[in-house]
PDB file of C-alpha atoms in Angstrom:
ATOM      1  CA  UNK A   1      60.009  33.924   6.884  1.00 57.00           C
ATOM      2  CA  UNK A   2      58.289  37.151   6.903  1.00 70.00           C
ATOM      3  CA  UNK A   3      60.253  40.751   6.991  1.00 66.00           C
ATOM      4  CA  UNK A   4      63.019  37.891   8.783  1.00 75.00           C
ATOM      5  CA  UNK A   5      60.456  36.632  11.102  1.00 89.00           C
ATOM      6  CA  UNK A   6      58.831  33.742  11.501  1.00 94.00           C
ATOM      7  CA  UNK A   7      55.226  32.918  12.062  1.00 96.00           C
ATOM      8  CA  UNK A   8      56.100  31.610  15.972  1.00 96.00           C
ATOM      9  CA  UNK A   9      57.714  35.038  16.243  1.00 97.00           C
ATOM     10  CA  UNK A  10      55.329  37.071  15.082  1.00 97.00           C
ATOM     11  CA  UNK A  11      53.164  35.361  17.628  1.00 98.00           C
ATOM     12  CA  UNK A  12      55.684  35.730  20.560  1.00 98.00           C
ATOM     13  CA  UNK A  13      55.766  39.306  19.932  1.00 98.00           C
ATOM     14  CA  UNK A  14      52.287  40.009  20.012  1.00 98.00           C
ATOM     15  CA  UNK A  15      52.136  38.213  23.327  1.00 98.00           C
ATOM     16  CA  UNK A  16      55.397  39.678  24.698  1.00 98.00           C
ATOM     17  CA  UNK A  17      53.588  43.491  23.829  1.00 98.00           C
ATOM     18  CA  UNK A  18      50.607  42.334  26.024  1.00 98.00           C
ATOM     19  CA  UNK A  19      52.938  40.689  28.966  1.00 97.00           C
ATOM     20  CA  UNK A  20      55.187  43.425  29.480  1.00 97.00           C
ATOM     21  CA  UNK A  21      52.483  45.679  29.219  1.00 96.00           C
ATOM     22  CA  UNK A  22      53.069  47.893  26.607  1.00 98.00           C
ATOM     23  CA  UNK A  23      50.095  47.178  24.584  1.00 98.00           C
ATOM     24  CA  UNK A  24      46.735  45.559  25.317  1.00 98.00           C
ATOM     25  CA  UNK A  25      45.207  42.764  23.161  1.00 98.00           C
ATOM     26  CA  UNK A  26      44.254  44.237  19.685  1.00 98.00           C
ATOM     27  CA  UNK A  27      47.139  46.879  19.512  1.00 98.00           C
ATOM     28  CA  UNK A  28      49.705  44.102  20.604  1.00 98.00           C
ATOM     29  CA  UNK A  29      47.881  42.045  17.231  1.00 98.00           C
ATOM     30  CA  UNK A  30      47.901  45.182  14.697  1.00 98.00           C
ATOM     31  CA  UNK A  31      50.971  46.256  15.789  1.00 98.00           C
ATOM     32  CA  UNK A  32      52.647  42.673  15.629  1.00 98.00           C
ATOM     33  CA  UNK A  33      50.854  42.288  12.080  1.00 97.00           C
ATOM     34  CA  UNK A  34      52.080  45.717  11.280  1.00 97.00           C
ATOM     35  CA  UNK A  35      55.585  45.243  11.706  1.00 96.00           C
ATOM     36  CA  UNK A  36      55.968  41.823  10.106  1.00 96.00           C
ATOM     37  CA  UNK A  37      53.831  42.637   6.574  1.00 95.00           C
ATOM     38  CA  UNK A  38      53.493  46.679   5.961  1.00 94.00           C
ATOM     39  CA  UNK A  39      56.687  48.357   8.285  1.00 93.00           C
ATOM     40  CA  UNK A  40      56.416  51.221   6.384  1.00 93.00           C
ATOM     41  CA  UNK A  41      52.760  52.138   7.926  1.00 95.00           C
ATOM     42  CA  UNK A  42      52.946  54.232  10.741  1.00 96.00           C
ATOM     43  CA  UNK A  43      52.716  52.915  14.377  1.00 96.00           C
ATOM     44  CA  UNK A  44      50.067  55.730  14.167  1.00 96.00           C
ATOM     45  CA  UNK A  45      47.378  52.844  13.021  1.00 97.00           C
ATOM     46  CA  UNK A  46      47.758  51.172  16.445  1.00 98.00           C
ATOM     47  CA  UNK A  47      46.225  54.143  18.189  1.00 98.00           C
ATOM     48  CA  UNK A  48      42.769  52.763  15.815  1.00 97.00           C
ATOM     49  CA  UNK A  49      43.272  49.626  17.920  1.00 97.00           C
ATOM     50  CA  UNK A  50      43.572  51.381  21.601  1.00 98.00           C
ATOM     51  CA  UNK A  51      39.181  51.346  22.302  1.00 97.00           C
ATOM     52  CA  UNK A  52      38.697  47.219  21.910  1.00 97.00           C
ATOM     53  CA  UNK A  53      40.503  45.701  24.550  1.00 97.00           C
ATOM     54  CA  UNK A  54      38.257  44.286  27.046  1.00 96.00           C
ATOM     55  CA  UNK A  55      35.905  44.116  24.831  1.00 96.00           C
ATOM     56  CA  UNK A  56      35.423  47.060  23.259  1.00 96.00           C
ATOM     57  CA  UNK A  57      36.523  49.784  25.909  1.00 95.00           C
ATOM     58  CA  UNK A  58      35.830  47.346  29.053  1.00 94.00           C
ATOM     59  CA  UNK A  59      32.522  46.720  27.864  1.00 95.00           C
ATOM     60  CA  UNK A  60      32.968  42.612  27.862  1.00 95.00           C
ATOM     61  CA  UNK A  61      31.721  42.594  24.139  1.00 96.00           C
ATOM     62  CA  UNK A  62      33.736  40.976  21.206  1.00 97.00           C
ATOM     63  CA  UNK A  63      37.310  39.704  22.249  1.00 98.00           C
ATOM     64  CA  UNK A  64      39.667  42.537  21.787  1.00 98.00           C
ATOM     65  CA  UNK A  65      42.171  40.117  20.393  1.00 98.00           C
ATOM     66  CA  UNK A  66      39.825  39.058  17.479  1.00 98.00           C
ATOM     67  CA  UNK A  67      38.783  42.884  16.967  1.00 98.00           C
ATOM     68  CA  UNK A  68      42.656  43.877  16.412  1.00 98.00           C
ATOM     69  CA  UNK A  69      42.685  40.786  13.836  1.00 98.00           C
ATOM     70  CA  UNK A  70      40.040  42.027  11.805  1.00 98.00           C
ATOM     71  CA  UNK A  71      41.871  45.485  11.764  1.00 98.00           C
ATOM     72  CA  UNK A  72      45.259  43.877  10.971  1.00 98.00           C
ATOM     73  CA  UNK A  73      43.518  42.328   8.110  1.00 98.00           C
ATOM     74  CA  UNK A  74      41.711  45.426   7.072  1.00 97.00           C
ATOM     75  CA  UNK A  75      44.736  47.158   7.146  1.00 97.00           C
ATOM     76  CA  UNK A  76      46.579  44.510   4.434  1.00 97.00           C
ATOM     77  CA  UNK A  77      43.979  44.003   2.637  1.00 97.00           C
ATOM     78  CA  UNK A  78      40.953  46.637   3.244  1.00 96.00           C
ATOM     79  CA  UNK A  79      39.684  49.017   0.564  1.00 96.00           C
ATOM     80  CA  UNK A  80      40.749  52.750   0.237  1.00 95.00           C
ATOM     81  CA  UNK A  81      38.633  53.942  -2.623  1.00 96.00           C
ATOM     82  CA  UNK A  82      34.897  54.015  -2.552  1.00 97.00           C
ATOM     83  CA  UNK A  83      33.144  51.227  -3.658  1.00 96.00           C
ATOM     84  CA  UNK A  84      36.289  48.952  -4.394  1.00 94.00           C
ATOM     85  CA  UNK A  85      35.005  45.688  -4.296  1.00 95.00           C
ATOM     86  CA  UNK A  86      37.915  43.820  -2.307  1.00 92.00           C
ATOM     87  CA  UNK A  87      35.935  44.733   0.499  1.00 96.00           C
ATOM     88  CA  UNK A  88      34.506  41.367  -0.082  1.00 97.00           C
ATOM     89  CA  UNK A  89      37.752  39.699   0.298  1.00 96.00           C
ATOM     90  CA  UNK A  90      38.554  41.514   3.125  1.00 97.00           C
ATOM     91  CA  UNK A  91      34.957  40.660   5.199  1.00 98.00           C
ATOM     92  CA  UNK A  92      35.863  36.928   4.145  1.00 98.00           C
ATOM     93  CA  UNK A  93      38.429  36.923   5.503  1.00 98.00           C
ATOM     94  CA  UNK A  94      37.600  38.687   8.992  1.00 98.00           C
ATOM     95  CA  UNK A  95      34.626  35.614   9.061  1.00 98.00           C
ATOM     96  CA  UNK A  96      37.353  33.411   8.324  1.00 98.00           C
ATOM     97  CA  UNK A  97      39.267  34.257  11.188  1.00 98.00           C
ATOM     98  CA  UNK A  98      35.838  34.950  13.913  1.00 98.00           C
ATOM     99  CA  UNK A  99      35.008  31.274  12.876  1.00 98.00           C
ATOM    100  CA  UNK A 100      38.221  30.296  13.725  1.00 98.00           C
ATOM    101  CA  UNK A 101      38.166  31.602  17.108  1.00 98.00           C
ATOM    102  CA  UNK A 102      34.540  30.705  17.660  1.00 98.00           C
ATOM    103  CA  UNK A 103      35.486  26.992  16.540  1.00 98.00           C
ATOM    104  CA  UNK A 104      37.713  26.836  19.194  1.00 98.00           C
ATOM    105  CA  UNK A 105      36.658  28.621  21.941  1.00 98.00           C
ATOM    106  CA  UNK A 106      33.075  28.864  21.561  1.00 98.00           C
ATOM    107  CA  UNK A 107      32.138  32.418  21.560  1.00 97.00           C
ATOM    108  CA  UNK A 108      33.693  35.885  21.248  1.00 97.00           C
ATOM    109  CA  UNK A 109      32.003  37.684  23.866  1.00 97.00           C
ATOM    110  CA  UNK A 110      35.125  38.923  26.483  1.00 97.00           C
ATOM    111  CA  UNK A 111      32.860  38.801  29.289  1.00 96.00           C
ATOM    112  CA  UNK A 112      32.129  35.073  29.008  1.00 97.00           C
ATOM    113  CA  UNK A 113      35.353  34.220  27.713  1.00 97.00           C
ATOM    114  CA  UNK A 114      37.111  35.256  31.295  1.00 96.00           C
ATOM    115  CA  UNK A 115      33.987  34.402  33.298  1.00 95.00           C
ATOM    116  CA  UNK A 116      35.331  33.915  37.030  1.00 95.00           C
ATOM    117  CA  UNK A 117      38.505  35.262  35.912  1.00 95.00           C
ATOM    118  CA  UNK A 118      39.600  38.871  38.188  1.00 94.00           C
ATOM    119  CA  UNK A 119      40.472  41.513  35.058  1.00 92.00           C
ATOM    120  CA  UNK A 120      44.255  41.781  35.331  1.00 93.00           C
ATOM    121  CA  UNK A 121      44.913  38.338  37.275  1.00 96.00           C
ATOM    122  CA  UNK A 122      47.356  35.957  36.206  1.00 96.00           C
ATOM    123  CA  UNK A 123      44.819  33.382  35.448  1.00 97.00           C
ATOM    124  CA  UNK A 124      42.983  36.728  33.394  1.00 96.00           C
ATOM    125  CA  UNK A 125      46.251  37.626  31.629  1.00 97.00           C
ATOM    126  CA  UNK A 126      47.604  34.033  30.576  1.00 97.00           C
ATOM    127  CA  UNK A 127      44.434  33.314  28.928  1.00 98.00           C
ATOM    128  CA  UNK A 128      44.298  36.832  27.151  1.00 98.00           C
ATOM    129  CA  UNK A 129      48.125  36.690  26.262  1.00 98.00           C
ATOM    130  CA  UNK A 130      47.226  33.550  24.445  1.00 98.00           C
ATOM    131  CA  UNK A 131      44.137  35.212  22.852  1.00 98.00           C
ATOM    132  CA  UNK A 132      46.397  37.481  21.508  1.00 98.00           C
ATOM    133  CA  UNK A 133      48.829  35.358  20.234  1.00 98.00           C
ATOM    134  CA  UNK A 134      46.832  32.531  18.693  1.00 98.00           C
ATOM    135  CA  UNK A 135      44.632  35.731  16.589  1.00 98.00           C
ATOM    136  CA  UNK A 136      48.457  37.329  15.969  1.00 98.00           C
ATOM    137  CA  UNK A 137      49.274  34.062  14.437  1.00 98.00           C
ATOM    138  CA  UNK A 138      46.037  32.729  12.633  1.00 98.00           C
ATOM    139  CA  UNK A 139      46.245  36.566  11.317  1.00 98.00           C
ATOM    140  CA  UNK A 140      49.930  36.166  10.092  1.00 97.00           C
ATOM    141  CA  UNK A 141      48.686  32.151   8.386  1.00 97.00           C
ATOM    142  CA  UNK A 142      45.962  34.309   6.307  1.00 97.00           C
ATOM    143  CA  UNK A 143      48.254  36.431   5.112  1.00 97.00           C
ATOM    144  CA  UNK A 144      50.910  34.638   3.887  1.00 95.00           C
ATOM    145  CA  UNK A 145      48.052  32.181   2.268  1.00 95.00           C
ATOM    146  CA  UNK A 146      46.842  35.053   0.353  1.00 95.00           C
ATOM    147  CA  UNK A 147      50.012  36.997  -0.889  1.00 91.00           C
ATOM    148  CA  UNK A 148      50.756  33.318  -1.984  1.00 88.00           C
ATOM    149  CA  UNK A 149      47.440  33.065  -4.067  1.00 89.00           C
ATOM    150  CA  UNK A 150      48.203  36.695  -5.298  1.00 82.00           C
ATOM    151  CA  UNK A 151      51.745  35.471  -6.704  1.00 82.00           C
ATOM    152  CA  UNK A 152      50.218  32.592  -8.223  1.00 82.00           C
ATOM    153  CA  UNK A 153      47.823  34.306 -10.043  1.00 81.00           C
ATOM    154  CA  UNK A 154      50.139  36.891 -11.342  1.00 72.00           C
TER     155      UNK A 154
END
């Protein structure tokens, strides 16, 4: 349990944000992960994810769900001080997320992932809601694992 939520509930929350149209993929993931793991962080952090949906503002490049997941990992594990070596760990976790998604879907290109699906169609929405939930779940699992490791090393 994280802040009273299970990993499944975090996934469902991210999916529901997208399904209801409250937030797009990247925003939904950042919001769900922030609320579960770092509720004291301002919701303004969600705004940083607003340019990533539909493959970076509609350009069809990197999947916005993956971008949002990387942002959420940075929010929780990233550095805030110049030359802090923590960046290496954050980059490792981002690559782990990237590699997970790529191994399951063979690519990260939004344009290719959604090929043949009309933007906003039920088929497109179903797929992107699923990607949003999947990435939120993977990020939550990474966060829990890393926090457990940190506790063990204390």
